[in-house]
Amino acid sequence: MSEFSYEKTVSLVRNTLVEAGSTFREDKKEAYRKAIANETNEKAKWVLETILENANAAEKNHSPLCDDTGIPHMVLEVGPDAAVSGRMLDAIKEGIAEGLQKLPGRPMAIMGDDSQRIDQSGGLNPESAGVEPAPILIRRCRDNVVRLHILMFGGGPAIRGKTYRVFHKHSTDVVLNEIVKWAIEGVSQLGCSPCTLAVGIGRSHFEATSMMLQAQVDGKFDVQSEMEQEITRRVNEADIGPLGLHGKTSVIATFMKVGPQRASGVRIICVRPACCFEPRIATVDLQMMMAEGLDSKGIEKDRL
């Protein structure tokens, strides 16, 4: 069984959360550069340039990309010979809490019992670390690793997102038409566009939502399928534009993941119009750490 360093895991996860909340990946930066070069609406171009300038400043200072620093969502990939223990999950949770403190995350957690958390009468937890992460999604991978992806989800896309059924009528076009319709509505109401559309298609609401999450993990701005390109093109034709100022760039890209389907007249679809700062994502490979099992001085640490 692989051996783990608890302290090293906490440190890696902490730093990865800060990276997720403060940086654009290089393919996203390049997508913005292309959008800026292609945009003819001067107001829209200014918005795109300002978003990219903000991203560069946030990366340089390791500071949040947005005041809505987000709720941590995680995808944990586990290879064929890798193992995940309860102690490792504890270390990941502690690393998330320390990362929220270091970023720092905006205090957003509501205290109290079930009813108080719903109506917000329990008061606001003043600590950044009080923001609990969403449940971890675990999936298999071919590489013999334990790899953690951390995404920071803002509130606006959750408000404008939609998960619902579509009667497909044995036509992919019917499904795509509905996705485009939902996306145009969501992007136009979101405000903080241009968006990256995250789309999941599954057999249940849970599966569709998990596909939407994985689409953001696997999606590449410079690699788009024909269906992804079509969705992006059609939403951009709606002329919403950055911050709703019109122009060519309502959507930077679409990330879509289609899961297993059942013999049924419906498909469950989840569409998240991820805002201009999303996907806020960073990845850390924990397998290297597990193989070493040593601290910086080569001294054996506590094992998971």
Coordinates of C-alpha atoms in Angstrom, one line a residue:
M1 CA 0.0 0.0 0.0
S2 CA 1.3 3.5 -0.9
E3 CA 2.5 5.6 2.0
F4 CA 1.4 9.3 2.4
S5 CA 2.6 12.4 4.1
Y6 CA -0.3 14.1 5.8
E7 CA 1.5 17.5 6.2
K8 CA 2.7 17.5 2.6
T9 CA -0.8 16.7 1.3
V10 CA -2.2 19.6 3.3
S11 CA 0.5 21.9 1.8
L12 CA -0.1 20.8 -1.8
V13 CA -3.8 21.2 -1.5
R14 CA -3.5 24.6 0.2
N15 CA -1.3 25.9 -2.6
T16 CA -3.4 24.4 -5.3
L17 CA -6.6 26.1 -4.0
V18 CA -4.8 29.5 -4.1
E19 CA -3.7 28.8 -7.7
A20 CA -7.2 27.9 -8.7
G21 CA -8.6 31.1 -7.2
S22 CA -5.9 33.4 -8.6
T23 CA -4.9 32.2 -12.1
F24 CA -6.0 31.7 -15.7
R25 CA -4.6 28.6 -17.4
E26 CA -2.5 29.4 -20.5
D27 CA -5.1 28.1 -23.0
K28 CA -7.7 30.4 -21.4
K29 CA -5.3 33.4 -21.7
E30 CA -4.7 32.6 -25.3
A31 CA -8.5 32.3 -25.9
Y32 CA -8.9 35.8 -24.5
R33 CA -6.1 37.1 -26.7
K34 CA -7.8 35.7 -29.8
A35 CA -11.2 37.1 -28.7
I36 CA -9.6 40.6 -28.2
A37 CA -8.0 40.5 -31.6
N38 CA -11.3 39.4 -33.2
E39 CA -13.6 41.9 -31.4
T40 CA -14.7 45.0 -33.3
N41 CA -17.0 46.5 -30.6
E42 CA -14.6 48.9 -28.7
K43 CA -16.5 48.6 -25.4
A44 CA -16.5 44.8 -25.6
K45 CA -12.8 44.8 -26.5
W46 CA -12.1 47.0 -23.5
V47 CA -13.9 44.6 -21.2
L48 CA -11.9 41.6 -22.6
E49 CA -8.6 43.5 -22.2
T50 CA -9.5 44.5 -18.6
I51 CA -10.4 40.9 -17.6
L52 CA -7.1 39.6 -19.0
E53 CA -5.2 42.4 -17.2
N54 CA -7.0 41.5 -14.0
A55 CA -6.1 37.9 -14.4
N56 CA -2.4 38.7 -14.9
A57 CA -2.4 40.9 -11.8
A58 CA -4.1 38.3 -9.7
E59 CA -1.6 35.6 -10.8
K60 CA 1.3 37.9 -10.0
N61 CA 0.0 38.8 -6.6
H62 CA -1.6 35.4 -5.8
S63 CA -4.8 37.3 -5.1
P64 CA -8.4 36.4 -5.9
L65 CA -9.6 36.8 -9.5
C66 CA -12.9 38.0 -8.2
D67 CA -14.5 39.2 -4.9
D68 CA -16.8 36.2 -5.1
T69 CA -13.9 33.9 -4.4
G70 CA -16.1 30.8 -4.8
I71 CA -17.0 27.5 -3.2
P72 CA -14.4 24.7 -3.6
H73 CA -15.5 21.8 -5.8
M74 CA -13.2 18.8 -6.2
V75 CA -12.7 16.0 -8.7
L76 CA -10.3 13.3 -7.4
E77 CA -8.8 10.9 -10.0
V78 CA -7.6 7.5 -8.7
G79 CA -5.4 5.2 -10.8
P80 CA -5.6 1.4 -10.9
D81 CA -3.0 0.7 -8.2
A82 CA -3.5 3.9 -6.1
A83 CA -5.3 4.0 -2.8
V84 CA -7.3 6.7 -1.0
S85 CA -7.8 6.5 2.7
G86 CA -9.9 8.4 5.2
R87 CA -6.8 10.1 6.5
M88 CA -6.0 11.4 3.0
L89 CA -9.5 12.8 2.7
D90 CA -9.0 14.5 6.0
A91 CA -5.7 16.0 4.8
I92 CA -7.4 17.3 1.6
K93 CA -10.2 18.9 3.7
E94 CA -7.6 20.6 5.9
G95 CA -5.7 21.8 2.9
I96 CA -8.9 23.3 1.5
A97 CA -9.5 25.2 4.7
E98 CA -5.9 26.5 4.8
G99 CA -6.1 27.5 1.2
L100 CA -9.3 29.5 1.8
Q101 CA -7.4 31.3 4.6
K102 CA -4.4 32.0 2.5
L103 CA -6.2 33.2 -0.7
P104 CA -8.1 34.6 1.2
G105 CA -11.6 33.4 0.5
R106 CA -14.6 35.6 1.2
P107 CA -16.4 34.7 4.3
M108 CA -19.7 33.2 3.0
A109 CA -20.6 30.4 5.3
I110 CA -23.9 30.6 7.2
M111 CA -24.0 29.2 10.7
G112 CA -26.8 27.5 12.6
D113 CA -29.2 24.5 12.2
D114 CA -30.9 23.4 9.0
S115 CA -33.6 26.1 9.1
Q116 CA -31.2 28.8 10.1
R117 CA -28.8 28.0 7.3
I118 CA -31.7 28.2 4.8
D119 CA -33.1 31.6 6.0
Q120 CA -29.7 32.9 7.0
S121 CA -30.8 33.8 10.6
G122 CA -27.8 31.9 12.0
G123 CA -25.4 34.6 11.1
L124 CA -22.3 34.8 9.0
N125 CA -19.2 32.8 9.9
P126 CA -16.4 35.5 9.8
E127 CA -13.7 32.9 8.9
S128 CA -12.7 32.2 5.3
A129 CA -12.1 28.6 6.3
G130 CA -15.7 28.3 7.5
V131 CA -16.8 27.8 3.8
E132 CA -17.3 24.0 3.5
P133 CA -16.2 22.4 0.2
A134 CA -18.8 20.5 -1.9
P135 CA -18.6 16.7 -1.7
I136 CA -15.7 15.2 -3.6
L137 CA -16.4 13.6 -6.9
I138 CA -14.1 10.5 -7.4
R139 CA -13.4 9.0 -10.8
R140 CA -11.0 6.4 -12.2
C141 CA -8.2 7.2 -14.5
R142 CA -5.7 5.2 -16.5
D143 CA -2.6 6.9 -15.0
N144 CA -1.3 5.3 -11.8
V145 CA -1.9 8.5 -9.8
V146 CA -4.0 10.2 -7.2
R147 CA -4.7 13.6 -8.9
L148 CA -6.9 16.3 -7.4
H149 CA -8.6 19.0 -9.4
I150 CA -9.9 22.0 -7.4
L151 CA -12.5 24.4 -9.0
M152 CA -13.9 27.5 -7.3
F153 CA -17.6 28.0 -8.1
G154 CA -19.1 31.5 -7.9
G155 CA -22.7 32.2 -7.1
G156 CA -23.8 33.9 -10.3
P157 CA -23.4 30.9 -12.6
A158 CA -25.3 28.8 -10.0
I159 CA -28.2 31.2 -10.1
R160 CA -28.3 31.3 -13.9
G161 CA -27.5 27.6 -14.4
K162 CA -30.2 25.0 -15.2
T163 CA -30.6 21.2 -14.8
Y164 CA -33.7 19.8 -16.4
R165 CA -35.0 17.1 -18.8
V166 CA -35.3 17.4 -22.5
F167 CA -37.4 15.1 -24.7
H168 CA -34.8 14.4 -27.4
K169 CA -37.2 13.1 -30.1
H170 CA -34.4 10.9 -31.4
S171 CA -32.6 14.1 -32.6
T172 CA -29.3 15.5 -31.4
D173 CA -30.4 18.9 -32.9
V174 CA -33.4 19.0 -30.5
V175 CA -31.0 18.6 -27.6
L176 CA -28.6 21.2 -28.9
N177 CA -31.4 23.7 -29.6
E178 CA -32.5 23.4 -26.0
I179 CA -28.9 23.9 -24.7
V180 CA -28.5 27.0 -26.8
K181 CA -31.8 28.4 -25.7
W182 CA -30.9 27.9 -22.0
A183 CA -27.4 29.3 -22.6
I184 CA -28.7 32.5 -24.3
E185 CA -31.1 33.1 -21.4
G186 CA -28.4 32.4 -18.7
V187 CA -25.6 34.4 -20.4
S188 CA -27.9 37.4 -21.0
Q189 CA -29.0 37.5 -17.3
L190 CA -25.6 36.7 -15.8
G191 CA -23.9 40.0 -16.4
C192 CA -20.3 38.9 -15.9
S193 CA -19.8 37.6 -19.4
P194 CA -18.1 36.4 -21.6
C195 CA -18.9 32.9 -20.3
T196 CA -17.4 29.5 -20.7
L197 CA -20.5 27.2 -21.0
A198 CA -20.2 24.0 -19.0
V199 CA -22.6 21.3 -20.2
G200 CA -23.3 17.8 -18.8
I201 CA -25.7 15.3 -20.3
G202 CA -26.6 12.2 -18.2
R203 CA -29.4 9.8 -17.0
S204 CA -30.2 11.6 -13.8
H205 CA -29.8 15.1 -12.3
F206 CA -26.8 13.9 -10.3
E207 CA -25.1 12.4 -13.3
A208 CA -25.7 15.4 -15.5
T209 CA -24.3 17.7 -12.9
S210 CA -21.3 15.5 -12.4
M211 CA -20.7 15.5 -16.1
M212 CA -20.9 19.3 -16.1
L213 CA -18.2 19.4 -13.4
Q214 CA -16.0 16.9 -15.3
A215 CA -16.5 18.9 -18.5
Q216 CA -14.6 21.8 -16.8
V217 CA -11.8 19.5 -15.7
D218 CA -11.3 18.0 -19.1
G219 CA -12.2 21.0 -21.3
K220 CA -9.6 22.8 -23.3
F221 CA -10.1 26.2 -24.9
D222 CA -8.0 25.3 -27.9
V223 CA -9.6 21.9 -28.5
Q224 CA -13.3 22.0 -29.2
S225 CA -15.6 19.4 -30.7
E226 CA -18.1 20.2 -33.5
M227 CA -21.0 20.3 -31.1
E228 CA -19.1 22.6 -28.7
Q229 CA -18.2 24.9 -31.5
E230 CA -21.8 25.0 -32.7
I231 CA -23.1 25.9 -29.3
T232 CA -20.5 28.7 -28.9
R233 CA -21.2 30.1 -32.3
R234 CA -25.0 30.2 -31.9
V235 CA -24.9 31.8 -28.5
N236 CA -22.4 34.4 -29.8
E237 CA -24.8 35.2 -32.6
A238 CA -27.2 36.4 -29.9
D239 CA -25.1 39.5 -29.6
I240 CA -25.0 39.7 -25.8
G241 CA -21.3 40.4 -25.5
P242 CA -19.0 41.1 -22.6
L243 CA -21.0 42.5 -19.6
G244 CA -24.0 42.6 -22.0
L245 CA -22.4 45.4 -24.1
H246 CA -23.0 43.5 -27.3
G247 CA -20.2 42.3 -29.6
K248 CA -18.9 39.0 -30.9
T249 CA -17.8 37.5 -27.6
S250 CA -20.6 36.3 -25.4
V251 CA -19.0 32.9 -25.0
I252 CA -15.3 32.1 -25.1
A253 CA -15.8 28.3 -25.4
T254 CA -18.1 25.4 -24.6
F255 CA -17.1 22.4 -22.5
M256 CA -19.5 19.5 -22.9
K257 CA -19.3 16.0 -21.5
V258 CA -21.9 13.3 -22.5
G259 CA -22.2 10.4 -20.1
P260 CA -23.9 7.0 -20.6
Q261 CA -27.5 7.2 -21.8
R262 CA -30.5 5.0 -21.3
A263 CA -33.3 3.8 -23.6
S264 CA -35.7 6.6 -22.8
G265 CA -37.4 9.6 -24.4
V266 CA -35.6 12.1 -22.2
R267 CA -32.0 13.3 -21.6
I268 CA -31.1 15.2 -18.4
I269 CA -29.0 18.2 -19.2
C270 CA -27.1 20.5 -16.9
V271 CA -25.9 23.9 -18.3
R272 CA -23.7 26.2 -16.2
P273 CA -22.8 29.6 -17.8
A274 CA -19.5 29.9 -16.0
C275 CA -18.6 33.6 -15.6
C276 CA -15.6 35.4 -17.2
F277 CA -13.3 34.2 -14.4
E278 CA -14.4 30.6 -14.5
P279 CA -13.4 27.8 -14.7
R280 CA -11.2 28.7 -11.8
I281 CA -9.3 25.5 -11.7
A282 CA -5.9 24.0 -10.7
T283 CA -4.6 20.5 -10.5
V284 CA -2.1 18.7 -8.2
D285 CA -0.7 15.2 -8.6
L286 CA -0.5 13.7 -5.2
Q287 CA 1.0 10.4 -6.4
M288 CA 4.6 11.9 -6.4
M289 CA 4.2 12.9 -2.8
M290 CA 2.9 9.5 -1.9
A291 CA 5.8 7.8 -3.5
E292 CA 8.3 10.0 -1.6
G293 CA 6.6 10.0 1.8
L294 CA 9.3 12.3 3.1
D295 CA 9.5 15.9 4.2
S296 CA 12.0 18.4 2.7
K297 CA 14.8 17.1 5.0
G298 CA 14.2 13.5 4.0
I299 CA 12.7 12.6 7.4
E300 CA 9.8 10.2 7.4
K301 CA 6.5 11.9 8.3
D302 CA 3.2 10.6 9.6
R303 CA 1.7 8.2 7.2
L304 CA -1.9 8.1 5.9

